Amino acid sequence: FTPEQQEYVMNRLSELTDKYPVNLTEVRSVKRSATVGAVDEATGKSMRLAVPKAVDHEFLHAIDHSKRSKHGGKSNAAFWKEARKLFKEYKRAVYEDPTNLISLYSETNVDEFIAEAFSVGVGGDTAGGGFGAKSPYVKKVMKLVNKYFAKK
């Protein structure tokens, strides 16, 4: 884990937390991997933030995760209800027109769909080899995330 990577992650986390409040109590390097760990204040659980590309993706998981309650925290039920509905719509849309695809990983489950779209939406990351930014579902996810989590 290089000092440049650490600096990138810290700067990126600062930018993201300016827009989206998140309960991270510390960020630290994780031995033998190009990731940093952060501790979720709400649950006390550690999470990993990969460097540099997956920081935005993993940050969304820090904002909220559909299974947070299984780890002693609380998920935003209203957000995940809308997210699940959007994920079903997305899967149908991808089946009908593959240009709607954000990335292959976004089809894994609702959490990864939201995180992949968020990553593209906030960072312009080219998930899935560059075609993700063209999906209208990036804007739909960003609208949903902003509705529930962006600082007002």
JSON list of C-alpha atoms in Angstrom, two decimals:
[
{"chain": "A", "resi": 1, "resn": "PHE", "atom": "CA", "xyz": [0.00, 0.00, 0.00]},
{"chain": "A", "resi": 2, "resn": "THR", "atom": "CA", "xyz": [1.84, 3.07, -1.21]},
{"chain": "A", "resi": 3, "resn": "PRO", "atom": "CA", "xyz": [1.69, 6.56, 0.31]},
{"chain": "A", "resi": 4, "resn": "GLU", "atom": "CA", "xyz": [0.19, 7.79, -2.97]},
{"chain": "A", "resi": 5, "resn": "GLN", "atom": "CA", "xyz": [-2.61, 5.24, -2.72]},
{"chain": "A", "resi": 6, "resn": "GLN", "atom": "CA", "xyz": [-3.25, 6.19, 0.91]},
{"chain": "A", "resi": 7, "resn": "GLU", "atom": "CA", "xyz": [-3.37, 9.87, -0.05]},
{"chain": "A", "resi": 8, "resn": "TYR", "atom": "CA", "xyz": [-5.74, 9.15, -2.94]},
{"chain": "A", "resi": 9, "resn": "VAL", "atom": "CA", "xyz": [-8.11, 7.21, -0.71]},
{"chain": "A", "resi": 10, "resn": "MET", "atom": "CA", "xyz": [-8.09, 9.83, 2.04]},
{"chain": "A", "resi": 11, "resn": "ASN", "atom": "CA", "xyz": [-8.77, 12.62, -0.46]},
{"chain": "A", "resi": 12, "resn": "ARG", "atom": "CA", "xyz": [-11.51, 10.65, -2.17]},
{"chain": "A", "resi": 13, "resn": "LEU", "atom": "CA", "xyz": [-13.18, 9.77, 1.13]},
{"chain": "A", "resi": 14, "resn": "SER", "atom": "CA", "xyz": [-13.06, 13.42, 2.13]},
{"chain": "A", "resi": 15, "resn": "GLU", "atom": "CA", "xyz": [-14.75, 14.43, -1.14]},
{"chain": "A", "resi": 16, "resn": "LEU", "atom": "CA", "xyz": [-17.44, 11.78, -0.75]},
{"chain": "A", "resi": 17, "resn": "THR", "atom": "CA", "xyz": [-18.17, 12.49, 2.92]},
{"chain": "A", "resi": 18, "resn": "ASP", "atom": "CA", "xyz": [-18.62, 16.17, 2.06]},
{"chain": "A", "resi": 19, "resn": "LYS", "atom": "CA", "xyz": [-21.63, 15.11, -0.01]},
{"chain": "A", "resi": 20, "resn": "TYR", "atom": "CA", "xyz": [-22.80, 11.95, 1.76]},
{"chain": "A", "resi": 21, "resn": "PRO", "atom": "CA", "xyz": [-22.62, 11.66, 5.56]},
{"chain": "A", "resi": 22, "resn": "VAL", "atom": "CA", "xyz": [-21.26, 8.30, 6.62]},
{"chain": "A", "resi": 23, "resn": "ASN", "atom": "CA", "xyz": [-20.24, 6.92, 9.99]},
{"chain": "A", "resi": 24, "resn": "LEU", "atom": "CA", "xyz": [-16.62, 5.89, 9.53]},
{"chain": "A", "resi": 25, "resn": "THR", "atom": "CA", "xyz": [-14.58, 6.18, 12.68]},
{"chain": "A", "resi": 26, "resn": "GLU", "atom": "CA", "xyz": [-11.18, 5.32, 11.25]},
{"chain": "A", "resi": 27, "resn": "VAL", "atom": "CA", "xyz": [-9.41, 4.44, 8.06]},
{"chain": "A", "resi": 28, "resn": "ARG", "atom": "CA", "xyz": [-6.34, 2.20, 8.14]},
{"chain": "A", "resi": 29, "resn": "SER", "atom": "CA", "xyz": [-4.20, 0.15, 5.82]},
{"chain": "A", "resi": 30, "resn": "VAL", "atom": "CA", "xyz": [-4.94, -3.55, 5.63]},
{"chain": "A", "resi": 31, "resn": "LYS", "atom": "CA", "xyz": [-1.80, -5.69, 5.57]},
{"chain": "A", "resi": 32, "resn": "ARG", "atom": "CA", "xyz": [-0.76, -7.44, 2.37]},
{"chain": "A", "resi": 33, "resn": "SER", "atom": "CA", "xyz": [-3.45, -5.93, 0.20]},
{"chain": "A", "resi": 34, "resn": "ALA", "atom": "CA", "xyz": [-4.05, -2.79, -1.78]},
{"chain": "A", "resi": 35, "resn": "THR", "atom": "CA", "xyz": [-7.00, -1.84, 0.37]},
{"chain": "A", "resi": 36, "resn": "VAL", "atom": "CA", "xyz": [-7.74, 0.34, 3.33]},
{"chain": "A", "resi": 37, "resn": "GLY", "atom": "CA", "xyz": [-10.14, -0.63, 6.05]},
{"chain": "A", "resi": 38, "resn": "ALA", "atom": "CA", "xyz": [-12.74, 1.58, 7.63]},
{"chain": "A", "resi": 39, "resn": "VAL", "atom": "CA", "xyz": [-14.82, 0.91, 10.69]},
{"chain": "A", "resi": 40, "resn": "ASP", "atom": "CA", "xyz": [-18.54, 1.54, 10.42]},
{"chain": "A", "resi": 41, "resn": "GLU", "atom": "CA", "xyz": [-19.50, 3.45, 13.56]},
{"chain": "A", "resi": 42, "resn": "ALA", "atom": "CA", "xyz": [-23.10, 2.17, 13.47]},
{"chain": "A", "resi": 43, "resn": "THR", "atom": "CA", "xyz": [-22.13, -1.50, 13.56]},
{"chain": "A", "resi": 44, "resn": "GLY", "atom": "CA", "xyz": [-18.51, -1.57, 14.68]},
{"chain": "A", "resi": 45, "resn": "LYS", "atom": "CA", "xyz": [-17.77, -3.79, 11.69]},
{"chain": "A", "resi": 46, "resn": "SER", "atom": "CA", "xyz": [-14.80, -3.32, 9.42]},
{"chain": "A", "resi": 47, "resn": "MET", "atom": "CA", "xyz": [-15.16, -2.76, 5.71]},
{"chain": "A", "resi": 48, "resn": "ARG", "atom": "CA", "xyz": [-12.56, -2.67, 2.98]},
{"chain": "A", "resi": 49, "resn": "LEU", "atom": "CA", "xyz": [-12.08, 0.13, 0.52]},
{"chain": "A", "resi": 50, "resn": "ALA", "atom": "CA", "xyz": [-10.04, -1.00, -2.45]},
{"chain": "A", "resi": 51, "resn": "VAL", "atom": "CA", "xyz": [-7.49, 1.34, -3.96]},
{"chain": "A", "resi": 52, "resn": "PRO", "atom": "CA", "xyz": [-7.94, 3.18, -6.16]},
{"chain": "A", "resi": 53, "resn": "LYS", "atom": "CA", "xyz": [-10.78, 2.06, -8.39]},
{"chain": "A", "resi": 54, "resn": "ALA", "atom": "CA", "xyz": [-13.27, 0.57, -5.96]},
{"chain": "A", "resi": 55, "resn": "VAL", "atom": "CA", "xyz": [-13.29, 3.36, -3.36]},
{"chain": "A", "resi": 56, "resn": "ASP", "atom": "CA", "xyz": [-16.50, 4.88, -4.72]},
{"chain": "A", "resi": 57, "resn": "HIS", "atom": "CA", "xyz": [-18.15, 1.46, -4.99]},
{"chain": "A", "resi": 58, "resn": "GLU", "atom": "CA", "xyz": [-17.20, 0.45, -1.46]},
{"chain": "A", "resi": 59, "resn": "PHE", "atom": "CA", "xyz": [-18.15, 3.86, -0.10]},
{"chain": "A", "resi": 60, "resn": "LEU", "atom": "CA", "xyz": [-21.74, 3.22, -1.15]},
{"chain": "A", "resi": 61, "resn": "HIS", "atom": "CA", "xyz": [-21.69, 0.07, 0.98]},
{"chain": "A", "resi": 62, "resn": "ALA", "atom": "CA", "xyz": [-20.58, 2.28, 3.89]},
{"chain": "A", "resi": 63, "resn": "ILE", "atom": "CA", "xyz": [-23.51, 4.63, 3.30]},
{"chain": "A", "resi": 64, "resn": "ASP", "atom": "CA", "xyz": [-25.93, 1.73, 3.65]},
{"chain": "A", "resi": 65, "resn": "HIS", "atom": "CA", "xyz": [-26.16, -1.97, 2.96]},
{"chain": "A", "resi": 66, "resn": "SER", "atom": "CA", "xyz": [-29.31, -4.06, 2.69]},
{"chain": "A", "resi": 67, "resn": "LYS", "atom": "CA", "xyz": [-27.94, -6.61, 5.15]},
{"chain": "A", "resi": 68, "resn": "ARG", "atom": "CA", "xyz": [-26.61, -4.14, 7.73]},
{"chain": "A", "resi": 69, "resn": "SER", "atom": "CA", "xyz": [-29.19, -5.27, 10.28]},
{"chain": "A", "resi": 70, "resn": "LYS", "atom": "CA", "xyz": [-27.60, -8.73, 10.28]},
{"chain": "A", "resi": 71, "resn": "HIS", "atom": "CA", "xyz": [-24.43, -7.06, 11.60]},
{"chain": "A", "resi": 72, "resn": "GLY", "atom": "CA", "xyz": [-26.06, -5.07, 14.38]},
{"chain": "A", "resi": 73, "resn": "GLY", "atom": "CA", "xyz": [-26.84, -1.89, 12.44]},
{"chain": "A", "resi": 74, "resn": "LYS", "atom": "CA", "xyz": [-29.94, -0.55, 10.77]},
{"chain": "A", "resi": 75, "resn": "SER", "atom": "CA", "xyz": [-30.59, -0.25, 7.05]},
{"chain": "A", "resi": 76, "resn": "ASN", "atom": "CA", "xyz": [-32.81, 2.40, 5.51]},
{"chain": "A", "resi": 77, "resn": "ALA", "atom": "CA", "xyz": [-35.83, 0.22, 4.73]},
{"chain": "A", "resi": 78, "resn": "ALA", "atom": "CA", "xyz": [-37.54, 2.78, 2.48]},
{"chain": "A", "resi": 79, "resn": "PHE", "atom": "CA", "xyz": [-34.39, 3.20, 0.40]},
{"chain": "A", "resi": 80, "resn": "TRP", "atom": "CA", "xyz": [-33.93, -0.56, -0.05]},
{"chain": "A", "resi": 81, "resn": "LYS", "atom": "CA", "xyz": [-37.58, -1.04, -0.96]},
{"chain": "A", "resi": 82, "resn": "GLU", "atom": "CA", "xyz": [-37.17, 1.43, -3.82]},
{"chain": "A", "resi": 83, "resn": "ALA", "atom": "CA", "xyz": [-33.74, 0.00, -4.68]},
{"chain": "A", "resi": 84, "resn": "ARG", "atom": "CA", "xyz": [-35.12, -3.53, -5.01]},
{"chain": "A", "resi": 85, "resn": "LYS", "atom": "CA", "xyz": [-37.91, -2.30, -7.27]},
{"chain": "A", "resi": 86, "resn": "LEU", "atom": "CA", "xyz": [-35.37, -0.44, -9.42]},
{"chain": "A", "resi": 87, "resn": "PHE", "atom": "CA", "xyz": [-33.09, -3.50, -9.52]},
{"chain": "A", "resi": 88, "resn": "LYS", "atom": "CA", "xyz": [-35.94, -5.67, -10.87]},
{"chain": "A", "resi": 89, "resn": "GLU", "atom": "CA", "xyz": [-36.69, -3.03, -13.49]},
{"chain": "A", "resi": 90, "resn": "TYR", "atom": "CA", "xyz": [-32.97, -2.85, -14.36]},
{"chain": "A", "resi": 91, "resn": "LYS", "atom": "CA", "xyz": [-32.64, -6.61, -14.84]},
{"chain": "A", "resi": 92, "resn": "ARG", "atom": "CA", "xyz": [-35.64, -6.64, -17.19]},
{"chain": "A", "resi": 93, "resn": "ALA", "atom": "CA", "xyz": [-34.25, -3.64, -19.09]},
{"chain": "A", "resi": 94, "resn": "VAL", "atom": "CA", "xyz": [-30.83, -5.29, -19.49]},
{"chain": "A", "resi": 95, "resn": "TYR", "atom": "CA", "xyz": [-32.48, -8.46, -20.78]},
{"chain": "A", "resi": 96, "resn": "GLU", "atom": "CA", "xyz": [-34.44, -6.44, -23.33]},
{"chain": "A", "resi": 97, "resn": "ASP", "atom": "CA", "xyz": [-31.55, -4.14, -24.29]},
{"chain": "A", "resi": 98, "resn": "PRO", "atom": "CA", "xyz": [-27.98, -4.97, -23.18]},
{"chain": "A", "resi": 99, "resn": "THR", "atom": "CA", "xyz": [-26.90, -1.34, -23.60]},
{"chain": "A", "resi": 100, "resn": "ASN", "atom": "CA", "xyz": [-28.66, -0.72, -20.27]},
{"chain": "A", "resi": 101, "resn": "LEU", "atom": "CA", "xyz": [-25.99, -2.81, -18.52]},
{"chain": "A", "resi": 102, "resn": "ILE", "atom": "CA", "xyz": [-23.79, -0.96, -16.03]},
{"chain": "A", "resi": 103, "resn": "SER", "atom": "CA", "xyz": [-21.44, -3.91, -15.48]},
{"chain": "A", "resi": 104, "resn": "LEU", "atom": "CA", "xyz": [-21.68, -7.67, -15.18]},
{"chain": "A", "resi": 105, "resn": "TYR", "atom": "CA", "xyz": [-21.12, -7.35, -11.43]},
{"chain": "A", "resi": 106, "resn": "SER", "atom": "CA", "xyz": [-24.13, -5.02, -11.17]},
{"chain": "A", "resi": 107, "resn": "GLU", "atom": "CA", "xyz": [-26.37, -8.00, -11.92]},
{"chain": "A", "resi": 108, "resn": "THR", "atom": "CA", "xyz": [-25.15, -9.91, -8.83]},
{"chain": "A", "resi": 109, "resn": "ASN", "atom": "CA", "xyz": [-27.66, -8.47, -6.35]},
{"chain": "A", "resi": 110, "resn": "VAL", "atom": "CA", "xyz": [-29.29, -5.20, -5.36]},
{"chain": "A", "resi": 111, "resn": "ASP", "atom": "CA", "xyz": [-26.34, -4.07, -3.21]},
{"chain": "A", "resi": 112, "resn": "GLU", "atom": "CA", "xyz": [-23.84, -4.49, -6.04]},
{"chain": "A", "resi": 113, "resn": "PHE", "atom": "CA", "xyz": [-26.21, -2.90, -8.56]},
{"chain": "A", "resi": 114, "resn": "ILE", "atom": "CA", "xyz": [-26.51, 0.22, -6.40]},
{"chain": "A", "resi": 115, "resn": "ALA", "atom": "CA", "xyz": [-22.77, 0.31, -5.64]},
{"chain": "A", "resi": 116, "resn": "GLU", "atom": "CA", "xyz": [-21.73, -0.12, -9.28]},
{"chain": "A", "resi": 117, "resn": "ALA", "atom": "CA", "xyz": [-24.14, 2.58, -10.48]},
{"chain": "A", "resi": 118, "resn": "PHE", "atom": "CA", "xyz": [-23.03, 4.90, -7.67]},
{"chain": "A", "resi": 119, "resn": "SER", "atom": "CA", "xyz": [-19.39, 4.36, -8.59]},
{"chain": "A", "resi": 120, "resn": "VAL", "atom": "CA", "xyz": [-20.08, 5.38, -12.18]},
{"chain": "A", "resi": 121, "resn": "GLY", "atom": "CA", "xyz": [-22.33, 8.24, -11.10]},
{"chain": "A", "resi": 122, "resn": "VAL", "atom": "CA", "xyz": [-19.98, 9.95, -8.65]},
{"chain": "A", "resi": 123, "resn": "GLY", "atom": "CA", "xyz": [-16.67, 9.18, -10.26]},
{"chain": "A", "resi": 124, "resn": "GLY", "atom": "CA", "xyz": [-17.39, 8.61, -13.88]},
{"chain": "A", "resi": 125, "resn": "ASP", "atom": "CA", "xyz": [-15.79, 5.21, -13.39]},
{"chain": "A", "resi": 126, "resn": "THR", "atom": "CA", "xyz": [-16.15, 3.03, -16.42]},
{"chain": "A", "resi": 127, "resn": "ALA", "atom": "CA", "xyz": [-17.52, -0.06, -14.75]},
{"chain": "A", "resi": 128, "resn": "GLY", "atom": "CA", "xyz": [-17.84, -3.00, -17.05]},
{"chain": "A", "resi": 129, "resn": "GLY", "atom": "CA", "xyz": [-15.22, -1.88, -19.54]},
{"chain": "A", "resi": 130, "resn": "GLY", "atom": "CA", "xyz": [-16.57, 1.56, -20.28]},
{"chain": "A", "resi": 131, "resn": "PHE", "atom": "CA", "xyz": [-20.17, 0.99, -21.26]},
{"chain": "A", "resi": 132, "resn": "GLY", "atom": "CA", "xyz": [-21.67, 1.56, -17.79]},
{"chain": "A", "resi": 133, "resn": "ALA", "atom": "CA", "xyz": [-21.81, 5.35, -18.04]},
{"chain": "A", "resi": 134, "resn": "LYS", "atom": "CA", "xyz": [-24.26, 5.06, -20.92]},
{"chain": "A", "resi": 135, "resn": "SER", "atom": "CA", "xyz": [-26.86, 3.20, -18.85]},
{"chain": "A", "resi": 136, "resn": "PRO", "atom": "CA", "xyz": [-29.86, 5.33, -17.86]},
{"chain": "A", "resi": 137, "resn": "TYR", "atom": "CA", "xyz": [-29.88, 3.37, -14.61]},
{"chain": "A", "resi": 138, "resn": "VAL", "atom": "CA", "xyz": [-26.83, 5.27, -13.36]},
{"chain": "A", "resi": 139, "resn": "LYS", "atom": "CA", "xyz": [-28.92, 8.46, -13.22]},
{"chain": "A", "resi": 140, "resn": "LYS", "atom": "CA", "xyz": [-31.86, 6.61, -11.67]},
{"chain": "A", "resi": 141, "resn": "VAL", "atom": "CA", "xyz": [-29.65, 5.18, -8.92]},
{"chain": "A", "resi": 142, "resn": "MET", "atom": "CA", "xyz": [-27.99, 8.54, -8.28]},
{"chain": "A", "resi": 143, "resn": "LYS", "atom": "CA", "xyz": [-31.39, 10.18, -7.93]},
{"chain": "A", "resi": 144, "resn": "LEU", "atom": "CA", "xyz": [-32.41, 7.51, -5.42]},
{"chain": "A", "resi": 145, "resn": "VAL", "atom": "CA", "xyz": [-29.16, 7.69, -3.41]},
{"chain": "A", "resi": 146, "resn": "ASN", "atom": "CA", "xyz": [-29.31, 11.48, -3.34]},
{"chain": "A", "resi": 147, "resn": "LYS", "atom": "CA", "xyz": [-32.95, 11.40, -2.22]},
{"chain": "A", "resi": 148, "resn": "TYR", "atom": "CA", "xyz": [-32.11, 9.36, 0.86]},
{"chain": "A", "resi": 149, "resn": "PHE", "atom": "CA", "xyz": [-28.47, 10.06, 1.68]},
{"chain": "A", "resi": 150, "resn": "ALA", "atom": "CA", "xyz": [-27.07, 13.28, 0.21]},
{"chain": "A", "resi": 151, "resn": "LYS", "atom": "CA", "xyz": [-26.53, 16.17, 2.57]},
{"chain": "A", "resi": 152, "resn": "LYS", "atom": "CA", "xyz": [-29.31, 18.68, 2.16]}
]
